[in-house]
XYZ file of C-alpha atoms in Angstrom:
687
model
C 128.690 192.095 16.960
C 130.406 192.332 12.983
C 128.634 191.645 10.248
C 128.270 187.646 9.532
C 128.641 186.116 5.695
C 125.377 183.922 4.763
C 125.345 180.704 5.636
C 123.821 177.820 3.346
C 123.652 174.855 5.451
C 119.945 174.445 5.071
C 119.707 174.532 1.397
C 118.279 171.095 -0.251
C 120.757 169.242 -1.586
C 121.471 168.648 -5.193
C 120.264 164.915 -6.449
C 123.722 163.399 -6.702
C 123.105 160.027 -5.235
C 120.740 157.583 -4.040
C 119.229 157.739 -0.661
C 117.642 155.060 1.055
C 114.288 156.268 3.091
C 114.034 154.776 6.701
C 111.212 152.604 7.739
C 109.653 155.996 9.765
C 109.818 158.074 6.620
C 108.259 155.475 4.504
C 105.548 155.213 6.884
C 105.079 158.712 7.059
C 104.557 158.424 2.737
C 102.845 155.210 2.698
C 101.083 154.511 6.007
C 98.725 151.710 4.549
C 101.420 149.620 4.033
C 101.630 148.178 7.370
C 104.931 146.003 7.034
C 107.918 146.671 5.067
C 110.780 144.758 5.192
C 114.036 146.886 5.236
C 116.800 146.759 2.748
C 118.769 143.301 1.858
C 122.262 142.540 2.806
C 124.586 144.166 0.664
C 125.357 142.178 -2.577
C 129.322 141.697 -1.531
C 128.140 139.504 1.560
C 128.995 136.111 1.189
C 125.871 134.720 2.680
C 123.714 132.543 0.061
C 121.476 134.522 -2.619
C 118.243 133.436 -0.701
C 119.213 134.701 2.512
C 120.717 138.427 1.162
C 116.590 139.062 0.471
C 116.168 138.608 4.532
C 116.591 141.798 6.742
C 114.268 143.837 9.336
C 110.541 144.006 9.337
C 108.707 147.212 10.874
C 105.175 146.824 11.733
C 102.867 149.422 12.435
C 100.323 152.148 11.187
C 102.436 155.393 10.565
C 102.783 156.381 13.671
C 104.450 153.767 15.638
C 107.174 150.921 14.402
C 107.760 147.878 15.999
C 110.985 146.213 14.418
C 111.461 142.786 14.448
C 112.969 139.697 12.189
C 112.100 137.965 9.266
C 113.630 134.549 9.550
C 112.775 132.587 6.291
C 110.242 133.303 3.487
C 107.191 131.067 3.588
C 105.500 129.257 0.854
C 107.151 127.644 -2.499
C 108.815 129.873 -4.956
C 108.036 133.167 -2.958
C 111.661 134.312 -3.538
C 112.887 133.644 -7.541
C 116.443 133.313 -7.043
C 117.173 134.879 -10.661
C 119.626 137.241 -9.635
C 120.974 139.048 -6.447
C 118.120 141.533 -5.650
C 119.882 144.800 -3.864
C 116.849 145.799 -2.081
C 113.203 144.363 -1.067
C 110.958 146.328 0.411
C 107.631 144.097 0.897
C 104.265 145.463 1.935
C 101.718 143.511 3.666
C 101.886 139.639 3.061
C 104.507 140.020 -0.027
C 107.070 137.270 1.806
C 104.449 134.829 3.132
C 102.939 132.389 1.284
C 102.258 132.340 -2.569
C 104.416 131.694 -5.297
C 106.093 134.386 -7.454
C 105.900 136.989 -4.702
C 108.990 138.458 -5.403
C 110.432 137.982 -8.926
C 113.904 139.437 -10.659
C 115.482 138.930 -13.954
C 118.985 139.056 -14.103
C 121.058 141.212 -11.669
C 117.855 143.150 -10.417
C 119.377 146.344 -8.907
C 115.791 147.003 -6.958
C 113.005 145.018 -6.209
C 110.374 146.557 -4.211
C 106.888 144.553 -2.961
C 104.290 147.162 -2.100
C 101.574 144.440 -2.077
C 100.659 141.053 -1.311
C 101.704 137.573 -2.264
C 99.329 135.606 -0.032
C 97.679 132.659 -1.330
C 99.275 131.808 -4.680
C 100.805 134.230 -7.240
C 100.267 137.605 -8.721
C 96.854 138.219 -7.731
C 97.424 139.887 -4.760
C 101.001 141.331 -5.622
C 102.061 144.781 -6.878
C 105.825 143.782 -7.639
C 108.379 146.412 -9.271
C 111.893 144.543 -10.466
C 114.691 146.532 -12.376
C 116.574 144.115 -14.961
C 120.384 144.808 -14.771
C 120.695 145.599 -18.559
C 117.762 148.095 -18.247
C 118.695 150.550 -15.785
C 115.483 152.624 -15.959
C 113.267 149.548 -16.642
C 110.611 148.512 -14.246
C 107.873 145.852 -14.140
C 105.000 146.125 -12.031
C 102.325 143.756 -11.487
C 99.048 143.984 -9.617
C 95.499 143.603 -10.176
C 94.433 147.269 -11.563
C 94.234 148.635 -15.143
C 97.912 149.508 -14.765
C 99.106 145.920 -13.432
C 101.691 145.486 -15.915
C 104.181 148.292 -17.022
C 107.395 148.056 -18.537
C 109.274 151.275 -18.927
C 111.033 154.391 -17.189
C 109.600 156.408 -13.970
C 106.328 157.389 -15.539
C 105.201 153.974 -16.196
C 106.402 152.390 -12.981
C 104.266 155.060 -10.831
C 101.297 154.766 -12.856
C 101.376 150.921 -12.626
C 101.642 150.983 -8.638
C 99.403 153.763 -8.419
C 96.735 152.127 -9.808
C 97.303 148.660 -8.938
C 95.875 147.523 -5.635
C 95.515 145.083 -2.993
C 93.703 143.338 -0.743
C 90.093 143.884 -3.220
C 90.761 147.552 -4.274
C 92.906 149.403 -1.471
C 95.002 151.912 -3.135
C 98.765 150.687 -2.047
C 100.615 153.359 -3.460
C 100.938 157.392 -4.105
C 103.471 158.936 -6.584
C 105.100 160.325 -3.701
C 105.505 156.834 -2.023
C 106.872 155.192 -5.310
C 109.345 157.882 -5.788
C 110.644 157.002 -2.385
C 110.521 153.534 -2.630
C 112.404 153.596 -6.268
C 115.286 155.436 -4.147
C 116.527 152.354 -1.675
C 119.033 150.839 -3.715
C 122.455 151.753 -2.299
C 124.003 151.148 -5.739
C 124.470 154.166 -8.159
C 126.003 154.510 -11.753
C 128.547 156.784 -13.122
C 127.023 160.031 -15.204
C 128.812 158.294 -18.266
C 126.784 155.046 -17.451
C 130.289 152.887 -17.651
C 128.214 151.097 -14.880
C 128.669 150.649 -10.823
C 130.715 152.728 -8.724
C 131.675 151.085 -5.031
C 130.276 152.385 -2.183
C 132.066 154.867 -0.119
C 134.343 153.525 2.790
C 134.740 155.773 5.732
C 137.584 154.938 8.769
C 136.345 156.528 11.796
C 138.896 157.057 14.492
C 137.697 159.307 16.985
C 139.270 160.666 20.138
C 138.957 157.711 22.362
C 137.213 159.338 25.212
C 133.621 158.323 26.020
C 131.506 161.332 24.475
C 133.652 161.499 21.571
C 133.455 157.925 20.496
C 129.323 157.799 21.203
C 128.624 160.770 18.546
C 131.094 159.298 16.455
C 129.115 155.841 16.313
C 126.121 157.577 15.791
C 127.690 159.282 13.168
C 129.045 156.067 11.448
C 125.522 154.381 11.813
C 124.064 157.433 10.201
C 126.359 157.425 6.860
C 125.956 153.578 6.722
C 122.074 153.206 6.550
C 120.963 156.607 5.266
C 123.944 156.772 2.627
C 125.028 153.663 1.740
C 128.783 153.937 3.208
C 131.132 151.145 4.123
C 132.306 151.889 7.672
C 135.241 150.555 9.694
C 135.163 152.007 13.242
C 138.905 152.215 14.964
C 139.031 151.955 18.661
C 142.112 152.071 20.833
C 142.994 148.448 22.649
C 141.882 149.997 25.910
C 138.500 151.265 24.480
C 138.246 147.542 23.059
C 138.714 145.414 26.268
C 136.715 147.966 28.235
C 133.324 147.444 25.494
C 134.030 143.448 25.877
C 134.143 143.924 29.502
C 130.822 146.095 29.482
C 128.672 145.093 26.923
C 130.243 141.531 25.642
C 131.043 140.792 21.822
C 127.931 142.008 20.424
C 128.942 145.446 20.744
C 131.388 144.797 18.166
C 129.894 142.178 16.284
C 129.100 144.847 13.462
C 126.813 144.506 10.336
C 127.719 143.508 6.796
C 129.908 146.345 5.486
C 130.000 147.810 8.967
C 133.317 146.556 10.676
C 135.547 147.310 14.084
C 139.267 147.276 14.066
C 141.625 148.319 16.890
C 145.061 149.708 17.278
C 147.534 149.502 19.990
C 147.380 152.349 22.421
C 150.511 151.155 24.931
C 147.845 151.648 27.826
C 148.259 148.685 30.608
C 145.037 146.243 31.092
C 142.283 146.993 32.704
C 142.223 146.418 36.559
C 140.136 143.134 37.778
C 136.627 143.198 37.206
C 135.617 146.654 39.045
C 134.568 149.383 37.174
C 137.372 151.856 38.975
C 139.003 152.244 35.452
C 135.881 152.077 33.060
C 135.594 155.728 33.045
C 138.463 158.116 31.679
C 139.870 160.028 34.842
C 142.434 162.698 34.305
C 145.223 160.659 34.589
C 143.984 158.226 31.961
C 143.768 161.276 29.542
C 146.852 162.457 30.048
C 147.960 158.850 28.871
C 145.814 158.422 26.247
C 147.122 162.114 24.709
C 150.491 160.790 24.884
C 149.333 157.528 23.101
C 147.545 158.944 19.934
C 151.061 159.512 18.058
C 152.189 156.353 18.632
C 148.931 154.802 16.874
C 149.114 156.554 13.891
C 151.539 153.765 12.094
C 149.059 151.098 13.067
C 146.487 153.395 11.297
C 148.357 153.678 7.825
C 148.922 149.777 7.874
C 144.984 149.527 8.378
C 144.468 151.946 5.294
C 147.053 149.983 3.324
C 145.476 146.547 4.274
C 142.207 148.305 3.306
C 143.513 149.305 -0.223
C 145.217 145.744 -0.661
C 141.942 143.981 -0.100
C 140.037 145.838 -2.645
C 137.971 147.989 -0.178
C 140.420 151.210 -0.337
C 139.219 154.046 2.351
C 137.912 156.611 0.455
C 137.615 159.086 3.716
C 139.193 159.203 7.362
C 136.966 160.905 10.111
C 138.472 161.709 13.328
C 138.920 164.515 15.720
C 142.732 163.530 16.295
C 145.138 166.046 15.049
C 147.787 163.294 14.028
C 145.101 161.089 12.630
C 143.772 164.007 10.298
C 147.230 164.998 9.020
C 148.121 160.931 8.771
C 145.282 160.815 6.059
C 146.428 163.599 4.144
C 149.908 162.065 4.033
C 148.797 158.733 2.578
C 146.322 160.884 0.244
C 142.968 159.880 1.761
C 140.642 162.884 2.278
C 139.962 163.590 5.836
C 136.578 164.759 7.415
C 136.901 166.294 10.939
C 133.739 165.320 13.099
C 133.985 167.925 15.647
C 132.037 166.281 18.639
C 131.931 169.085 21.125
C 129.564 172.477 20.233
C 130.114 174.694 17.525
C 130.513 177.800 20.066
C 133.408 175.525 21.632
C 134.868 174.882 18.385
C 134.969 178.629 17.553
C 136.311 179.242 21.120
C 139.026 177.186 20.570
C 139.621 178.679 17.250
C 140.671 181.915 19.069
C 143.465 180.641 21.358
C 146.301 181.979 18.808
C 144.852 185.140 18.680
C 144.254 185.323 22.430
C 148.088 184.733 22.490
C 148.991 187.203 20.012
C 147.070 189.680 21.907
C 148.650 188.828 25.126
C 145.780 187.785 26.676
C 147.361 184.148 27.379
C 149.233 183.252 29.165
C 146.700 184.698 32.079
C 147.354 187.674 33.921
C 144.364 187.449 36.165
C 142.051 188.687 33.962
C 139.230 186.596 33.794
C 136.590 189.350 33.822
C 137.852 190.972 30.745
C 135.384 191.535 28.129
C 136.337 190.023 24.352
C 134.247 191.667 21.669
C 135.650 190.880 18.687
C 134.758 187.121 17.494
C 132.271 186.557 15.045
C 129.349 184.926 16.099
C 129.966 185.027 20.020
C 128.044 187.281 22.230
C 129.803 190.979 22.612
C 130.213 190.387 26.409
C 132.021 187.299 26.180
C 134.341 187.069 28.864
C 137.692 185.315 29.073
C 136.632 182.901 31.935
C 133.910 182.220 28.972
C 136.478 180.650 26.953
C 137.811 177.188 26.644
C 139.608 175.972 29.814
C 143.012 175.549 27.640
C 143.836 179.090 27.972
C 143.678 179.229 31.768
C 147.807 178.615 31.950
C 150.440 181.095 33.040
C 152.909 178.732 30.951
C 153.509 180.076 27.361
C 154.365 176.649 26.352
C 151.594 174.398 28.304
C 151.236 171.213 26.907
C 147.382 170.805 26.652
C 147.007 174.400 25.110
C 149.885 173.550 21.880
C 147.721 170.311 21.600
C 144.589 172.716 21.103
C 146.458 175.184 18.476
C 147.762 172.115 16.611
C 144.414 170.489 16.488
C 142.923 173.765 15.066
C 145.299 174.138 12.428
C 144.444 170.399 11.312
C 141.145 171.095 11.164
C 141.600 174.355 8.918
C 144.275 172.688 6.878
C 144.151 168.879 6.822
C 140.270 168.363 6.728
C 138.105 168.837 3.245
C 135.181 169.472 5.390
C 133.731 169.741 8.742
C 130.879 168.072 10.227
C 129.100 169.168 13.671
C 127.132 167.564 16.241
C 124.663 170.509 16.601
C 121.925 172.126 14.519
C 121.435 175.103 12.816
C 118.583 176.710 14.745
C 120.953 176.270 17.990
C 124.070 177.517 16.896
C 123.900 178.841 13.194
C 125.347 181.955 13.956
C 128.542 180.740 15.230
C 128.347 178.178 12.372
C 128.127 181.283 9.586
C 130.789 182.763 10.954
C 133.079 179.773 11.275
C 132.417 179.235 7.549
C 134.909 181.909 6.189
C 137.938 180.142 7.899
C 137.003 176.580 7.742
C 136.079 173.811 5.181
C 132.728 173.417 4.120
C 130.790 172.791 7.492
C 127.433 170.553 8.103
C 125.552 170.598 10.908
C 123.960 167.296 11.402
C 122.938 167.398 15.080
C 122.003 165.947 17.805
C 123.251 162.901 16.080
C 121.318 160.609 18.922
C 117.954 162.233 17.744
C 118.787 161.839 13.794
C 119.926 158.225 14.672
C 116.612 157.606 16.108
C 114.733 158.566 12.795
C 117.224 156.513 10.693
C 118.805 153.636 12.270
C 115.572 152.127 13.475
C 115.363 151.252 9.545
C 118.976 149.619 9.755
C 120.330 145.820 10.015
C 119.214 144.436 13.498
C 122.808 143.576 13.861
C 123.377 147.528 14.577
C 121.094 147.316 17.624
C 123.923 145.773 19.775
C 126.219 147.667 18.482
C 127.123 150.440 21.135
C 129.540 153.031 22.296
C 129.063 153.003 26.093
C 132.092 151.305 27.944
C 130.476 151.451 31.556
C 127.875 149.173 32.964
C 124.786 150.911 33.271
C 122.358 150.785 36.518
C 119.059 149.919 34.905
C 117.771 150.139 38.655
C 117.187 154.043 38.945
C 114.806 153.873 35.800
C 112.212 151.958 37.983
C 112.949 153.939 40.668
C 111.813 156.920 38.702
C 108.673 155.152 37.648
C 107.323 155.900 41.357
C 107.816 159.705 41.083
C 105.844 162.261 40.377
C 106.329 164.230 36.951
C 109.378 166.704 37.157
C 109.936 166.328 40.832
C 113.329 164.637 40.773
C 116.634 166.218 40.503
C 119.318 164.625 38.170
C 122.844 165.027 39.059
C 125.724 163.801 36.844
C 129.026 165.330 36.076
C 130.309 162.630 33.456
C 132.984 160.461 32.998
C 136.057 162.981 33.516
C 135.773 165.411 35.709
C 137.225 165.070 39.416
C 135.682 166.786 42.185
C 137.344 167.258 45.421
C 135.986 165.636 48.012
C 134.776 169.272 50.014
C 132.858 170.109 46.244
C 131.168 166.205 46.327
C 130.106 166.980 49.816
C 128.803 170.701 49.094
C 126.429 169.164 46.118
C 125.333 166.230 48.003
C 124.269 167.998 51.343
C 122.627 170.708 48.826
C 120.859 168.356 47.172
C 119.697 166.764 50.296
C 118.629 170.148 52.006
C 116.541 171.196 49.092
C 113.727 168.797 49.979
C 113.605 167.202 46.695
C 114.151 163.720 45.420
C 117.333 163.338 43.460
C 119.029 160.685 41.472
C 122.854 161.251 41.531
C 125.755 159.564 40.106
C 128.831 159.448 41.740
C 131.651 157.525 39.823
C 134.029 155.534 42.186
C 136.954 157.810 41.024
C 135.167 160.757 40.827
C 136.116 162.415 44.221
C 139.637 162.722 45.227
C 140.731 162.386 48.685
C 137.514 160.025 49.843
C 134.491 158.526 48.303
C 132.280 160.516 47.095
C 129.228 159.907 49.315
C 129.728 159.206 52.946
C 127.793 156.625 54.888
C 126.080 159.356 57.036
C 124.769 161.076 53.620
C 123.472 157.607 52.232
C 121.516 157.005 55.460
C 120.194 160.636 55.595
C 118.980 160.723 52.053
C 117.726 157.073 51.771
C 114.383 157.555 51.711
C 114.510 160.448 48.693
C 117.885 159.853 46.926
C 119.229 157.270 44.558
C 122.788 156.876 44.455
C 124.729 155.037 41.771
C 128.089 154.999 39.806
C 126.452 154.960 36.274
C 123.076 155.122 34.408
C 121.414 155.210 31.088
C 121.228 159.070 30.800
C 119.334 159.438 27.633
C 116.123 157.233 28.834
C 116.984 159.180 32.784
C 116.389 162.658 30.714
C 113.699 161.690 29.046
C 111.697 160.241 31.749
C 108.667 162.387 33.018
C 109.860 162.733 36.698
C 112.842 164.570 35.910
C 112.699 168.369 36.719
C 116.318 169.779 36.357
C 119.651 168.257 35.509
C 122.820 169.323 37.228
C 125.162 168.945 34.952
C 129.102 169.758 34.231
C 127.921 171.053 30.783
C 129.340 168.224 28.444
C 127.905 168.633 24.751
C 126.920 165.160 25.044
C 124.948 166.211 28.063
C 123.534 169.161 27.327
C 122.472 167.887 23.827
C 120.717 165.279 25.961
C 119.045 167.674 28.376
C 118.106 170.001 25.303
C 116.552 167.251 23.403
C 114.523 165.993 26.695
C 113.290 169.444 27.545
C 115.022 169.648 30.819
C 116.407 172.913 32.017
C 119.931 172.680 33.743
C 121.825 173.643 36.621
C 125.399 174.222 35.209
C 128.964 173.862 37.005
C 131.068 173.807 33.995
C 134.286 171.564 34.600
C 136.643 172.074 31.751
C 137.460 172.279 28.085
C 134.449 173.725 26.186
C 132.271 173.603 29.091
C 132.493 176.979 30.049
C 131.573 178.244 26.600
C 128.541 175.679 26.978
C 127.642 177.125 29.976
C 127.649 180.756 28.935
C 125.622 180.003 25.983
C 122.850 177.634 27.688
C 122.846 180.530 30.538
C 122.495 183.697 28.292
C 121.766 182.848 24.872
C 119.748 180.086 24.979
C 118.346 180.574 28.550
C 118.035 177.081 29.547
C 120.160 177.099 32.374
C 121.532 178.882 35.722
C 124.877 178.800 36.221
C 126.482 177.536 39.730
C 129.943 179.709 41.025
C 133.129 177.395 40.784
C 133.448 177.702 44.281
C 130.366 175.815 45.136
C 128.423 175.785 48.270
C 125.728 173.827 49.285
C 123.716 176.796 50.668
C 123.689 177.990 46.661
C 122.669 174.309 45.423
C 119.867 174.481 47.553
C 118.615 177.753 46.786
C 118.946 176.985 43.011
C 117.439 173.534 43.072
C 114.214 175.192 44.582
C 114.181 178.225 42.675
C 114.439 175.944 39.397
C 112.243 172.858 40.641
C 109.293 175.344 41.997
C 109.672 178.868 41.124
C 108.762 181.388 38.582
C 112.295 181.157 37.339
C 112.334 177.228 36.670
C 108.513 177.697 35.135
C 110.416 179.876 32.430
C 113.573 178.021 31.997
C 111.177 174.953 31.468
C 109.476 176.628 28.868
C 112.315 177.373 27.322
C 113.766 174.294 27.195
C 110.918 172.719 25.792
C 110.708 174.895 22.875
C 114.571 173.885 22.233
C 113.301 170.434 22.525
C 110.755 170.747 19.697
C 113.311 172.713 17.433
C 115.708 169.777 18.127
C 113.090 167.157 16.878
C 112.194 169.371 14.042
C 115.625 169.933 12.581
C 115.970 165.826 13.026
C 112.956 165.025 11.070
C 112.717 164.252 7.273
C 112.887 167.506 5.669
C 114.745 169.264 8.918
C 117.803 171.155 8.601
C 120.301 168.488 9.807
C 118.491 165.726 8.046
C 118.940 167.533 4.946
C 122.548 168.550 6.006
C 123.198 164.682 6.489
C 122.204 164.082 2.901
C 124.608 166.851 1.933
C 127.415 165.162 3.329
C 126.640 162.084 1.686
C 126.160 163.979 -1.571
C 128.793 166.497 -1.419
C 131.767 164.819 0.851
C 131.191 160.830 0.402
C 129.941 160.856 -3.298
C 131.353 164.461 -4.657
C 129.725 165.464 -7.916
C 131.068 165.744 -11.319
C 131.261 162.506 -12.977
C 130.413 160.257 -10.175
C 127.030 159.764 -8.790
C 123.508 160.561 -9.776
C 119.771 158.780 -9.034
C 119.346 155.852 -10.877
C 115.841 157.362 -11.949
C 116.425 160.600 -13.492
C 114.580 163.585 -11.567
C 114.082 161.674 -8.640
C 115.071 164.035 -5.365
C 116.462 162.668 -2.401
C 114.275 160.867 -0.039
C 114.468 164.167 2.322
C 112.842 166.047 -0.106
C 109.958 163.879 -0.500
C 108.825 164.110 3.013
C 105.553 165.818 3.805
């Protein structure tokens, strides 16, 4: 394999922007603080000043957090309205009872309460407040010898460390105080000339379920972790789907996080059924044709944002025409690649495969392609993306992929990947020589769990799943033994022939194992996916549904193996859950994902494209009960632990997310620095 260039994504970021720690991070840093009030509504909110101080409350012991809402501060004078505080983080009883529990003088940039406030005034309170005209100044009030300090960072830290609450119990260490001081999203310029507005990212993902889901996770991460204002753009069709399946709350947003939609020219949804709630191929073709028509509407949205005083500072997309449109109007573009890194590398080879005469295909699926950096030396043509499987040199899908790859190379200022260094670092390192700066921030659902739990309650109802889910399958799983159930789901796009569906179904039935099988109403061509005979035969050991909450299913201890089409979101969810896979790739990057899962990561076994029920039966039995299955499960658990480590504070993806904020949304020179000189980003403070 060719020598690879060095890869730098896990290097700690330079401290160029304030980053807010999450509730989990604060709990790790300060396990004695049992109640933490999350950050306030941004100052630009039209809500009354007093209401801005209300947000989320996380209660826990440093190991487990419960999240709820604080409705109103209790007691007279608890919140002094002298100035609009930008952040409030109370400790045990800071906003309950008493006078003077929180105070601010002028336009306080940070108000951090680390102590009590119960029972009248300062006796049990430790309060930090920054005055608007004294950017580096803080006031600490507490019981200890350092109960009143005014000055820069050292005085602040000393005061809180020496202050106490509940009659002598220390409330904060230096590390805790440094983290708390990073709460404010507001930053100053190096020249000290005042505040710089928050970055504004306009997200417009490809309007298919997997792309939208991953993009929404990233949008929440940037909003909560980096203080980035977000406008998330849906196609009209997806907006209607979300309203039908989830209701208005799915698009309600939060202060500084809003939704928009653009016309796509697709017909209205049909009736109340779910037949059109997925992305079957005929809809995908229409979607591809409609994207170009959406561009003028997106440009108008960008113009309107600029006219409103909140101009877009970045467009985040994986659509060729959108990336190019951003460049045309002078807005930097970020390519968020939602499939795998290996799939991106395989797609980048399409032009070379054409130039070398391999495409259009001439029946050489087993031909070894050994010249791609970062990829196995024994990669076969059949392991590359399905877009090369054409005999037409002017194939429309192939041309679209070539155009998208060109826009990723030349129209984007950065590339963000939904993967993690430990899983695909070699491929990412190889691509770093031909692409703009690359940042790996995956698995984004796992990273979002660490970060988004500390965000506004309004974001809890903001979801991307456009299909009604059957939660009854979770209750069914509760009665099953650990690792006893086969879970089968071929995603929201794949279409199987009636024969293929029957081979899979009867193969599962013949294995003797219990199974949970997802069969979309539009999934099988020519007939319904599950025949009445099959349903009757397997009703005692099978559960068949049209859609399910997949992340929750894969995390359930009853699941022993996942029969999957190898879509990247599904594969990442399986890896994060430590579940081995039976792989039957359908198209796009799924052949490449399958190859890596089965031979590089060794967490899966491939099922032949010409599926037969006997093969399905044998493989299910091997993975569920044989030595091969034990080895696959061991490897899957190892990758689960690595994915979790990458997503924890200080892990590779956590650090890379901070780098995205610092280097992409708040780029360096003369722009942003931490308000308190010398402080590191919050991720660097994690133990």
